[in-house]
Tab-separated table of C-alpha atoms and ligand atoms in Angstrom:
chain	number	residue	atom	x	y	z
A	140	UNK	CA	85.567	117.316	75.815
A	141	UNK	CA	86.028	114.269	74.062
A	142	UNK	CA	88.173	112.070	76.376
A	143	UNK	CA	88.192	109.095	74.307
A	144	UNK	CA	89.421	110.267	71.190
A	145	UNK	CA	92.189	112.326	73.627
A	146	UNK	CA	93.166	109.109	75.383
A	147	UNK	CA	93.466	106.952	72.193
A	148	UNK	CA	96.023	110.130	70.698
A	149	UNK	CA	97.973	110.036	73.557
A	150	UNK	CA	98.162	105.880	73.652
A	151	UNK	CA	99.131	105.750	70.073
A	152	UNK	CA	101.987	108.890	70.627
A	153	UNK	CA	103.096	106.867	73.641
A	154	UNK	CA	103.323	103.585	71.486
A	155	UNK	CA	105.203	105.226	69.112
A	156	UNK	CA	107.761	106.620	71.119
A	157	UNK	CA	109.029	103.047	71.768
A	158	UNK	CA	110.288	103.970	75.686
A	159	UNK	CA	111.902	101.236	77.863
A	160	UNK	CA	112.425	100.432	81.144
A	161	UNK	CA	112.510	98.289	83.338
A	162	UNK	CA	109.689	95.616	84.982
A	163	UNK	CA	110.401	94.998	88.912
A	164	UNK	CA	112.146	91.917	89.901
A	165	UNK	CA	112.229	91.995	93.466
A	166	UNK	CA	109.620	88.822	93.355
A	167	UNK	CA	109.273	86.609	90.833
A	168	UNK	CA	105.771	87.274	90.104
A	169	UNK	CA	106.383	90.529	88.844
A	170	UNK	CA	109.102	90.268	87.349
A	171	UNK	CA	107.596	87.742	85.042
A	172	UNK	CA	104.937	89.800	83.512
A	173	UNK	CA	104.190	91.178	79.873
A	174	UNK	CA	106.556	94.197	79.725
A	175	UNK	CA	104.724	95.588	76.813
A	176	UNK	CA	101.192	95.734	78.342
A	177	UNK	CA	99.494	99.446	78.237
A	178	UNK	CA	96.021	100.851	79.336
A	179	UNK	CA	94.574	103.843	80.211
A	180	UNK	CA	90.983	103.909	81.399
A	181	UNK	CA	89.687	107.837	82.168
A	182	UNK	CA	86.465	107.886	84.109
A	183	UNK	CA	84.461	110.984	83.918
A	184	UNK	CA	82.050	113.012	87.235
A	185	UNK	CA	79.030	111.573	85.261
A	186	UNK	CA	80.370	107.435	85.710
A	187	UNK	CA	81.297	107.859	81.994
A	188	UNK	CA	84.657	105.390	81.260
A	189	UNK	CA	86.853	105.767	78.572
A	190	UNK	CA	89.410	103.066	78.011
A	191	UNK	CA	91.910	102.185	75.290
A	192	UNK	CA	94.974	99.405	75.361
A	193	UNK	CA	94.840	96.829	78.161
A	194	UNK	CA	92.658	98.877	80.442
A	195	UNK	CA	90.533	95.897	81.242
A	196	UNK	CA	93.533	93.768	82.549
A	197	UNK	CA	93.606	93.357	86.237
A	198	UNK	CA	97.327	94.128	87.535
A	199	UNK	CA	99.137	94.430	90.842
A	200	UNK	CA	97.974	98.044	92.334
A	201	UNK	CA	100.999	97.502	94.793
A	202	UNK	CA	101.681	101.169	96.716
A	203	UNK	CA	98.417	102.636	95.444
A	204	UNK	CA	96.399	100.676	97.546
A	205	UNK	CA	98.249	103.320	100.197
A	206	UNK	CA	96.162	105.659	99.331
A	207	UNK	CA	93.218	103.751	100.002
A	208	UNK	CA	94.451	102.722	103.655
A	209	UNK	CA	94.922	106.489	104.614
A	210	UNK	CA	91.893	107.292	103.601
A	211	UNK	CA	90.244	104.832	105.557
A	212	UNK	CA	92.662	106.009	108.452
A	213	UNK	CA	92.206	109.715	107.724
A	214	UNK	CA	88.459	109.217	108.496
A	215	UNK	CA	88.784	107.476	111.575
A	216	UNK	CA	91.991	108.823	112.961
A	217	UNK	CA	91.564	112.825	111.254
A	218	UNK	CA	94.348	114.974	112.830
A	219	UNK	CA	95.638	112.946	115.277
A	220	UNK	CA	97.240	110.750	113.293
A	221	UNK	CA	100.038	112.863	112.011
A	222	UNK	CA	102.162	112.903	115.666
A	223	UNK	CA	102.891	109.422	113.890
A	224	UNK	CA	103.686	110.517	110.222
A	225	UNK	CA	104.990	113.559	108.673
A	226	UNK	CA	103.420	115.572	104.920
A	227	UNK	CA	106.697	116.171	103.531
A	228	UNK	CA	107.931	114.828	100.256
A	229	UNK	CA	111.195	112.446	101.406
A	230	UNK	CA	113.135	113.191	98.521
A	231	UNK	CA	114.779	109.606	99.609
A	232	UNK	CA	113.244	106.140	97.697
A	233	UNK	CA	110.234	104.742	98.693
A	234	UNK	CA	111.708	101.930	101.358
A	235	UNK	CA	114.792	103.746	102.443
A	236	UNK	CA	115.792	103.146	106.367
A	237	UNK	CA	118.732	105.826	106.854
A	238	UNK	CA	115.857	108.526	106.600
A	239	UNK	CA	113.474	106.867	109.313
A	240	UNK	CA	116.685	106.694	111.651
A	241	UNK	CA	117.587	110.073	111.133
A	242	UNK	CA	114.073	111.365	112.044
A	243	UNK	CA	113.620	109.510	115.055
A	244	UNK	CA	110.926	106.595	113.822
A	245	UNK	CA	108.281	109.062	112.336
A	246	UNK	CA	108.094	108.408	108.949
A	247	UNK	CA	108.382	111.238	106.144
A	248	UNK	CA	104.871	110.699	104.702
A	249	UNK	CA	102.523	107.899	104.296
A	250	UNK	CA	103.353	106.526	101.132
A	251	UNK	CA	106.892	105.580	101.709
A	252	UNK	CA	106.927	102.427	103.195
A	253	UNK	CA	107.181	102.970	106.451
A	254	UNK	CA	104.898	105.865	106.614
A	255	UNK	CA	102.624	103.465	105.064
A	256	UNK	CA	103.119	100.886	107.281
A	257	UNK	CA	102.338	103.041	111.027
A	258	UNK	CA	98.702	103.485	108.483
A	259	UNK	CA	98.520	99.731	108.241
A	260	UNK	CA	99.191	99.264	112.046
A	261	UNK	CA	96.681	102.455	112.523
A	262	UNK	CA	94.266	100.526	110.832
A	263	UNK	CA	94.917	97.243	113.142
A	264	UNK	CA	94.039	99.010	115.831
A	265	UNK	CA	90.998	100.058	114.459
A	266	UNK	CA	89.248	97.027	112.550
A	267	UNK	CA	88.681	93.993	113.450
A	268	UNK	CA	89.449	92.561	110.010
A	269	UNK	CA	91.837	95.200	108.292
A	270	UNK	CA	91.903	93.272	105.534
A	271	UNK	CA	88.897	92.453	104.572
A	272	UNK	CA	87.953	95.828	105.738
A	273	UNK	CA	90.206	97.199	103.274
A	274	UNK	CA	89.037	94.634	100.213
A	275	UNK	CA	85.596	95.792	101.051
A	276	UNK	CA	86.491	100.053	100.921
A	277	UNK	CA	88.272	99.401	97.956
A	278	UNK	CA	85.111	97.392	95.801
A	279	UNK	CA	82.569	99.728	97.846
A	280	UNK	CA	84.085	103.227	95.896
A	281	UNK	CA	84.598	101.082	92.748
A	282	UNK	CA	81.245	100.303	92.582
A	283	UNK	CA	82.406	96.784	92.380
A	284	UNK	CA	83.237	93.579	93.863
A	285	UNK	CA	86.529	94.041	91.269
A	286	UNK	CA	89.308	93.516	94.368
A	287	UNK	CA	91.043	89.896	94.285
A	288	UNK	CA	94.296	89.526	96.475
A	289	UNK	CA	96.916	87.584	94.197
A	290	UNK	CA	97.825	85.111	96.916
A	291	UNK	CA	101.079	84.150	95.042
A	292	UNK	CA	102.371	87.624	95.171
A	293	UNK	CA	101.277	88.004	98.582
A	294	UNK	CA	103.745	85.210	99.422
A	295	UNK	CA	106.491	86.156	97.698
A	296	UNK	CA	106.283	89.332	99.321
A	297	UNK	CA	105.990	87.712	102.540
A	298	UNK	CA	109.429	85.717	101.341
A	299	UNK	CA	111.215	88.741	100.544
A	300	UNK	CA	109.609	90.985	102.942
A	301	UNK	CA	113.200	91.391	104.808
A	302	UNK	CA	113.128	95.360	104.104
A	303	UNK	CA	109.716	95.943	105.243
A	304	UNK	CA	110.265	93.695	108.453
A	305	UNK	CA	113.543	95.886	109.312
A	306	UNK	CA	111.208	98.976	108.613
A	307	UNK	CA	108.524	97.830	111.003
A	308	UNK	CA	111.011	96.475	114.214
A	309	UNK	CA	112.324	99.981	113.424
A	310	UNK	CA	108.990	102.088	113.803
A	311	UNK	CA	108.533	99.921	117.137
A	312	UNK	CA	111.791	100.423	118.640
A	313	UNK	CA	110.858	104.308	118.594
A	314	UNK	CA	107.575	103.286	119.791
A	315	UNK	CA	106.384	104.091	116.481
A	316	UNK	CA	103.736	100.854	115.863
A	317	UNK	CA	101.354	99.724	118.301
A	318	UNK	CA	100.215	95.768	116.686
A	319	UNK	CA	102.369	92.713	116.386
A	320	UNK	CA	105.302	92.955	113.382
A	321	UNK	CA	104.232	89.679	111.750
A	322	UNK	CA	100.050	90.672	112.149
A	323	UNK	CA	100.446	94.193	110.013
A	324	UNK	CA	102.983	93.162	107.625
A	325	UNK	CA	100.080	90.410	106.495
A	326	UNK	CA	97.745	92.943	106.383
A	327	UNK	CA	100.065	95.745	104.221
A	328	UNK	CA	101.732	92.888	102.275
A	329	UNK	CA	98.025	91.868	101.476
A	330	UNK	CA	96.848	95.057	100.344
A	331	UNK	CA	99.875	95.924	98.465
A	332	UNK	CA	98.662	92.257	96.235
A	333	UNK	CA	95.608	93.675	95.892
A	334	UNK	CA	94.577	93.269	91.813
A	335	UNK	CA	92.005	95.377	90.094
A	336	UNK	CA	91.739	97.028	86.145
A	337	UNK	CA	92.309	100.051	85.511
A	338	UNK	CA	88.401	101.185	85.104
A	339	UNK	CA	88.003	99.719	88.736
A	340	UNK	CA	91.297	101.472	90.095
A	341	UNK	CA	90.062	104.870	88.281
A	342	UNK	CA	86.377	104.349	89.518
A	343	UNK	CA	87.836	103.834	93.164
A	344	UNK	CA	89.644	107.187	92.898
A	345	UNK	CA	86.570	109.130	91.345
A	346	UNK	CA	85.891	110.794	94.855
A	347	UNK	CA	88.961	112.601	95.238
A	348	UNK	CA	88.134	114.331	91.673
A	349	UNK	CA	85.006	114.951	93.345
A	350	UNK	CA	85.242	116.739	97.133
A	351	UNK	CA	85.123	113.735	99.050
A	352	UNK	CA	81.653	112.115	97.059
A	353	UNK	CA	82.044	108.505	95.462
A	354	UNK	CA	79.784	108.394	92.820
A	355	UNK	CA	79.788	104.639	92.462
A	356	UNK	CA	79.108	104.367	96.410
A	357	UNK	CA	76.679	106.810	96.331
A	358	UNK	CA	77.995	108.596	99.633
A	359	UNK	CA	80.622	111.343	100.809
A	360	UNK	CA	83.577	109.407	101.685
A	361	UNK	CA	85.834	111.926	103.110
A	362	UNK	CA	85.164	115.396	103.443
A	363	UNK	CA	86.326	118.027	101.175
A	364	UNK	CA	88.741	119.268	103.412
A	365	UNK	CA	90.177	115.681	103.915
A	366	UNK	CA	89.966	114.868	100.206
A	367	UNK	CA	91.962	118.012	99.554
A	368	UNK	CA	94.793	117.154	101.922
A	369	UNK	CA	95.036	113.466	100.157
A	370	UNK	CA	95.492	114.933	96.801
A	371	UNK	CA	98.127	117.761	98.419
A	372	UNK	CA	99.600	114.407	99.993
A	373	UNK	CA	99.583	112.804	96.694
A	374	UNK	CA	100.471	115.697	94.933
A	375	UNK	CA	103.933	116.548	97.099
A	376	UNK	CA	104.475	112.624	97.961
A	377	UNK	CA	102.902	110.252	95.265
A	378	UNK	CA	106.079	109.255	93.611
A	379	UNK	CA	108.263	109.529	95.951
A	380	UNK	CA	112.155	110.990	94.929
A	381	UNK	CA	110.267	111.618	91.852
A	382	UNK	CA	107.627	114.256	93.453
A	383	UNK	CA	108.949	117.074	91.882
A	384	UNK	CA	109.479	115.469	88.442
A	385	UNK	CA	105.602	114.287	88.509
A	386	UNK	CA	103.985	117.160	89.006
A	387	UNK	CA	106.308	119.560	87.178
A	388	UNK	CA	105.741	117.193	83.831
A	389	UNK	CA	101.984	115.856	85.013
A	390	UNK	CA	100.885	118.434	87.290
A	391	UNK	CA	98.106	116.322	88.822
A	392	UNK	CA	97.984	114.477	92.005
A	393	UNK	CA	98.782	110.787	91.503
A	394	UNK	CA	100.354	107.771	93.077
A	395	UNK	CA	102.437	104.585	91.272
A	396	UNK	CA	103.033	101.119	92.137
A	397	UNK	CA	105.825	99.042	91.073
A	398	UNK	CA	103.103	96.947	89.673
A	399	UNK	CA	103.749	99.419	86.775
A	400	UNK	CA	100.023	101.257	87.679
A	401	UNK	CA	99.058	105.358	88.318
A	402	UNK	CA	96.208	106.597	89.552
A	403	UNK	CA	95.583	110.293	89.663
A	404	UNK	CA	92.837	112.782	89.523
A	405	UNK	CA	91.926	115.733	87.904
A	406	UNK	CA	89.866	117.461	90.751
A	407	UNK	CA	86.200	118.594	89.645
A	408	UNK	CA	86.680	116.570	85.898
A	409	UNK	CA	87.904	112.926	86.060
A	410	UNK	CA	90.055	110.178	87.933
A	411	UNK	CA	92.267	108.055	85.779
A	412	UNK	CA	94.101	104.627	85.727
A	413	UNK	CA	97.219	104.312	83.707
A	414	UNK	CA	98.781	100.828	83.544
A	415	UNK	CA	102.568	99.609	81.768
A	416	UNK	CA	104.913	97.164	84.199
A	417	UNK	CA	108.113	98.687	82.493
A	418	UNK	CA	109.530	101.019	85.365
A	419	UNK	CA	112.170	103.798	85.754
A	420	UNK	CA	114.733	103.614	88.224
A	421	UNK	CA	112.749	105.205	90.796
A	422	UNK	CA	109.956	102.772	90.617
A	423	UNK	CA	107.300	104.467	88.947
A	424	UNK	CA	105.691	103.292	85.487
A	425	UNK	CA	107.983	104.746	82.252
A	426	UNK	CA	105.074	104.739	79.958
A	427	UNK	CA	102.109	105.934	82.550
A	428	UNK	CA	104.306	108.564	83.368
A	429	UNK	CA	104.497	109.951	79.545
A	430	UNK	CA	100.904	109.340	79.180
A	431	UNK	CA	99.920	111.383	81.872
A	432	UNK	CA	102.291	113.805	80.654
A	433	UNK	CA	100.718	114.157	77.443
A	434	UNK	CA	97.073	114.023	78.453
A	435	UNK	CA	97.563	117.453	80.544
A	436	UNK	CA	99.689	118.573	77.796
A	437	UNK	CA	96.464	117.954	75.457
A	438	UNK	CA	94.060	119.172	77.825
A	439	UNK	CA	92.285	122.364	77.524
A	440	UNK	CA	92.867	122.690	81.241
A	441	UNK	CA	95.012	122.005	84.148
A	442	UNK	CA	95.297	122.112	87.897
A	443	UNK	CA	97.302	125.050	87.900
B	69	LIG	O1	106.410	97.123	99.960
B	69	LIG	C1	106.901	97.235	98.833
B	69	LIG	O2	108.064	97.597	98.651
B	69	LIG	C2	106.023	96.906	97.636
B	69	LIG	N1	105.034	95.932	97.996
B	69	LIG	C3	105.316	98.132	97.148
B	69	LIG	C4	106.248	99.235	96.697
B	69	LIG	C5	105.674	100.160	95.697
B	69	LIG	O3	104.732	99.875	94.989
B	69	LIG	C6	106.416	101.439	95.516
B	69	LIG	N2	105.848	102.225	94.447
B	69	LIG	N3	106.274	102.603	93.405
């Protein structure tokens, strides 16, 4: 299989198809980036990487670094952690407050906001210094010291964190969230300004393609029961009211960021990192989308 002459096709077809969207402007550091910056860096069972575009340009990982926290959560916590936070798709956008009233303070899934923020105040609970714990995870499965936290953007989240703060009071009115408010929102607003490439992001997703084994930290990180159940997770929840959309036109477990990244895998052949800021209006990457759309489309194989 010749993934980088595949990749380069489907960046050029991409390119050519001239799509638009939209960069995020909820902070001012986002919203300030390059809109036309594209990458796409595929990284193989074997360590092989295969990049084309701008897949050497660190970005904002924003809501993929969720999927990092509940794997370090899943691994501590295993089943008792879902009393606290539901598997099912929410069909509702990713920091909507109606649903988490409606359903009593447990969250919908963990990659929703507040799903993703009773993880972060899991993972208070559990390490001494989430954070760094979390910087640490994230460079030991890429193989890496490749994580810097972009300590403008953590601010300005900070600054407009007003919808994550309501979230969290929320979850702890129903008893939902164990730490202090202000303690976990540094912590999620801090891994959510987490910046990496996209060989590093792919790299640090390689062991879900691979039953639980990172082949850049040389050890199992999950086990292949758990690593299945993050990719269902991923696969059902990963882009939120656009779930269904994902994996009827991708058909691969991912996850986006309104940094404009996806990360998915291809279980048993490759992890990948797709990176373009310009979003649609559910908050997920125009351009990584289409990518991803045409690499299955192109591929002699698929999950299904
Ligand atoms: O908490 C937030 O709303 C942002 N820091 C992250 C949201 C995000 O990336 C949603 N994904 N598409």
């Amino acid at each position: 299989m010749d993934y980088q002459e595949i990749i380069e096709e489907v960046y050029h077809q991409v390119q050519q198809e001239n799509l638009r969207g939209k960069v995020a402007t909820y902070i001012p550091e986002l919203a300030d980036i390059h809109p036309e910056q594209f990458g796409i860096a595929l990284v193989d069972l074997n360590g092989n990487v295969f990049g084309v575009g701008d897949y050497q340009m660190t970005f904002s990982i924003q809501s993929i670094s969720k999927v990092h926290t509940l794997t370090m959560v899943f691994h501590k916590f295993n089943t008792q952690l879902w009393y606290r936070v539901n598997v099912e798709p929410s069909g509702n956008p990713f920091n909507s407050i109606a649903q988490l009233e409606y359903e009593k303070g447990i969250p919908r899934n963990p990659f929703i906001n507040a799903g993703a923020l009773v993880i972060t105040d899991a993972l208070c609970s559990k390490y001494e210094q989430p954070t760094k714990q979390i910087t640490d995870f994230i460079n030991e499965i890429s193989g890496k010291n490749c994580v810097a936290i972009n300590q403008a953007v953590k601010d300005s989240e900070k600054n407009h964190g007003e919808r994550n703060t309501a979230l969290a009071y929320f979850l702890k009115s129903y008893k939902n969230f164990d730490n202090p408010v202000e303690e976990v929102l540094d912590v999620y607003f801090s891994h959510c300004a987490m910046e990496m490439n996209c060989v590093d992001l792919a790299k640090s997703f390689s062991f879900l393609a691979n039953d639980g084994y990172s082949i850049f930290a040389n050890r199992q990180i999950l086990s292949e029961s758990h690593a299945r159940r993050v990719n269902a997770i991923m696969l059902t929840c990963g882009f939120y009211d656009e779930a269904g959309e994902f994996a009827y036109r991708v058909g691969m477990p991912g996850k986006s960021g309104v940094g404009g990244g996806v990360a998915a895998v291809m279980p048993h052949k490759f992890s990948i990192a797709v990176w373009s800021p310009e979003l649609n209006e559910k908050g997920n990457s125009v351009k990584a989308i289409r990518a991803l759309e045409l690499l299955t489309d192109k591929l002699s194989f698929s999950l299904f």
